[in-house]
Amino acid sequence: MRPRGPVARRLAAFLTGPASVRNAIRVIVAATIVTTVVGALLVWLFDRRDFSNFGDAMWWSLQTVTSVGYGDVTPKSAVGRLIAAAELLYAVAFLTILTATITTSFIERARKARPDMDNESVPQRLDDIVSRLDRLEQLLQTAREDRRD
């Protein structure tokens, strides 16, 4: 059965296709937009005393997701703070995942640029360096002994 609709097709492609940084970033951005809008909607619906209009709720939600938090609009009710806590936890996870994704992409790009540095050649190269150092130490030891004589 084929997924219907563009969102369902993209989600199915993401879940079944090969992992890529571009797909991961798309999912993270989409999830952040959804979290921002849903968080604003929930806090506006359940905390009308602190958020009398959707614009204020959206402004607060955007501040929260981006971790800016100016403090000009904050929830004071228990429900509002619970929604805020969930949104803050998502925001921290978002920044962590985004940083890890970008770092991974840089590392992968550098690895592809240096094919001679694959995992199998590293131990061989280290062994080569150790043997060269051993030879240098022997040469230095011999030179010291020659100077003494």
PDB file of N, CA and C in Angstrom, residues 10 14 17 21 29 40 57 61-63 67 71 77 86 89 94 96 107 123 131-132 139-140 142 145-146 148:
ATOM      1  N   ARG A  10       6.815  11.566   1.958  1.00  0.00           N
ATOM      2  CA  ARG A  10       8.144  11.996   2.437  1.00  0.00           C
ATOM      3  C   ARG A  10       8.532  11.249   3.711  1.00  0.00           C
ATOM      4  N   PHE A  14      11.672   8.807   4.140  1.00  0.00           N
ATOM      5  CA  PHE A  14      12.662   9.046   5.197  1.00  0.00           C
ATOM      6  C   PHE A  14      12.886   7.786   6.022  1.00  0.00           C
ATOM      7  N   GLY A  17      14.266   4.901   3.299  1.00  0.00           N
ATOM      8  CA  GLY A  17      15.414   5.211   2.450  1.00  0.00           C
ATOM      9  C   GLY A  17      16.702   5.301   3.239  1.00  0.00           C
ATOM     10  N   VAL A  21      22.106  13.505   5.732  1.00  0.00           N
ATOM     11  CA  VAL A  21      22.073  14.721   6.530  1.00  0.00           C
ATOM     12  C   VAL A  21      20.931  15.610   6.060  1.00  0.00           C
ATOM     13  N   VAL A  29      13.716  20.335  10.999  1.00  0.00           N
ATOM     14  CA  VAL A  29      13.085  21.637  10.753  1.00  0.00           C
ATOM     15  C   VAL A  29      11.566  21.500  10.776  1.00  0.00           C
ATOM     16  N   ALA A  40       2.324  26.795  20.696  1.00  0.00           N
ATOM     17  CA  ALA A  40       1.593  28.063  20.771  1.00  0.00           C
ATOM     18  C   ALA A  40       0.098  27.815  20.888  1.00  0.00           C
ATOM     19  N   ALA A  57       0.961  33.973  22.135  1.00  0.00           N
ATOM     20  CA  ALA A  57       1.322  32.570  22.336  1.00  0.00           C
ATOM     21  C   ALA A  57       2.384  32.135  21.315  1.00  0.00           C
ATOM     22  N   SER A  61       6.160  30.926  22.061  1.00  0.00           N
ATOM     23  CA  SER A  61       6.588  29.623  21.569  1.00  0.00           C
ATOM     24  C   SER A  61       7.860  29.734  20.732  1.00  0.00           C
ATOM     25  N   LEU A  62       7.931  30.741  19.911  1.00  0.00           N
ATOM     26  CA  LEU A  62       9.120  30.964  19.093  1.00  0.00           C
ATOM     27  C   LEU A  62      10.336  31.270  19.968  1.00  0.00           C
ATOM     28  N   GLN A  63      10.141  32.081  20.996  1.00  0.00           N
ATOM     29  CA  GLN A  63      11.234  32.387  21.931  1.00  0.00           C
ATOM     30  C   GLN A  63      11.703  31.124  22.642  1.00  0.00           C
ATOM     31  N   SER A  67      15.327  29.057  22.208  1.00  0.00           N
ATOM     32  CA  SER A  67      16.073  29.227  23.463  1.00  0.00           C
ATOM     33  C   SER A  67      16.492  30.668  23.716  1.00  0.00           C
ATOM     34  N   GLY A  71      11.590  36.645  28.165  1.00  0.00           N
ATOM     35  CA  GLY A  71      10.944  36.779  29.457  1.00  0.00           C
ATOM     36  C   GLY A  71       9.814  37.785  29.465  1.00  0.00           C
ATOM     37  N   SER A  77       0.484  29.573  34.784  1.00  0.00           N
ATOM     38  CA  SER A  77      -0.338  28.462  35.267  1.00  0.00           C
ATOM     39  C   SER A  77       0.443  27.154  35.163  1.00  0.00           C
ATOM     40  N   ALA A  86       7.816  20.930  28.154  1.00  0.00           N
ATOM     41  CA  ALA A  86       7.922  20.013  27.014  1.00  0.00           C
ATOM     42  C   ALA A  86       8.586  20.714  25.828  1.00  0.00           C
ATOM     43  N   LEU A  89      12.360  21.197  26.506  1.00  0.00           N
ATOM     44  CA  LEU A  89      13.103  19.946  26.338  1.00  0.00           C
ATOM     45  C   LEU A  89      13.304  19.630  24.862  1.00  0.00           C
ATOM     46  N   PHE A  94      16.641  19.560  20.004  1.00  0.00           N
ATOM     47  CA  PHE A  94      16.786  20.058  18.633  1.00  0.00           C
ATOM     48  C   PHE A  94      18.180  20.626  18.410  1.00  0.00           C
ATOM     49  N   THR A  96      20.895  20.049  20.089  1.00  0.00           N
ATOM     50  CA  THR A  96      21.875  18.973  20.214  1.00  0.00           C
ATOM     51  C   THR A  96      21.939  18.146  18.939  1.00  0.00           C
ATOM     52  N   ILE A 107      32.606  15.746   9.293  1.00  0.00           N
ATOM     53  CA  ILE A 107      33.520  14.610   9.455  1.00  0.00           C
ATOM     54  C   ILE A 107      33.423  13.675   8.255  1.00  0.00           C
ATOM     55  N   PRO A 123      45.743   1.645  11.569  1.00  0.00           N
ATOM     56  CA  PRO A 123      46.672   0.827  12.371  1.00  0.00           C
ATOM     57  C   PRO A 123      47.985   0.548  11.621  1.00  0.00           C
ATOM     58  N   SER A 131      57.673   1.937  13.995  1.00  0.00           N
ATOM     59  CA  SER A 131      58.940   1.332  13.528  1.00  0.00           C
ATOM     60  C   SER A 131      59.946   2.416  13.135  1.00  0.00           C
ATOM     61  N   ARG A 132      59.500   3.502  12.548  1.00  0.00           N
ATOM     62  CA  ARG A 132      60.402   4.607  12.219  1.00  0.00           C
ATOM     63  C   ARG A 132      60.987   5.232  13.492  1.00  0.00           C
ATOM     64  N   LEU A 139      69.359   4.872  16.048  1.00  0.00           N
ATOM     65  CA  LEU A 139      70.386   5.730  15.457  1.00  0.00           C
ATOM     66  C   LEU A 139      70.919   6.724  16.476  1.00  0.00           C
ATOM     67  N   LEU A 140      70.032   7.313  17.266  1.00  0.00           N
ATOM     68  CA  LEU A 140      70.468   8.253  18.308  1.00  0.00           C
ATOM     69  C   LEU A 140      71.328   7.554  19.351  1.00  0.00           C
ATOM     70  N   THR A 142      73.145   4.891  18.907  1.00  0.00           N
ATOM     71  CA  THR A 142      74.423   4.585  18.284  1.00  0.00           C
ATOM     72  C   THR A 142      75.306   5.823  18.220  1.00  0.00           C
ATOM     73  N   GLU A 145      76.745   6.605  21.647  1.00  0.00           N
ATOM     74  CA  GLU A 145      77.817   5.647  21.982  1.00  0.00           C
ATOM     75  C   GLU A 145      79.076   5.979  21.205  1.00  0.00           C
ATOM     76  N   ASP A 146      78.946   6.394  19.940  1.00  0.00           N
ATOM     77  CA  ASP A 146      80.120   6.768  19.138  1.00  0.00           C
ATOM     78  C   ASP A 146      80.801   7.994  19.709  1.00  0.00           C
ATOM     79  N   ARG A 148      80.935   8.866  22.846  1.00  0.00           N
ATOM     80  CA  ARG A 148      81.627   8.485  24.085  1.00  0.00           C
ATOM     81  C   ARG A 148      82.977   7.834  23.795  1.00  0.00           C
TER      82      ARG A 148
END
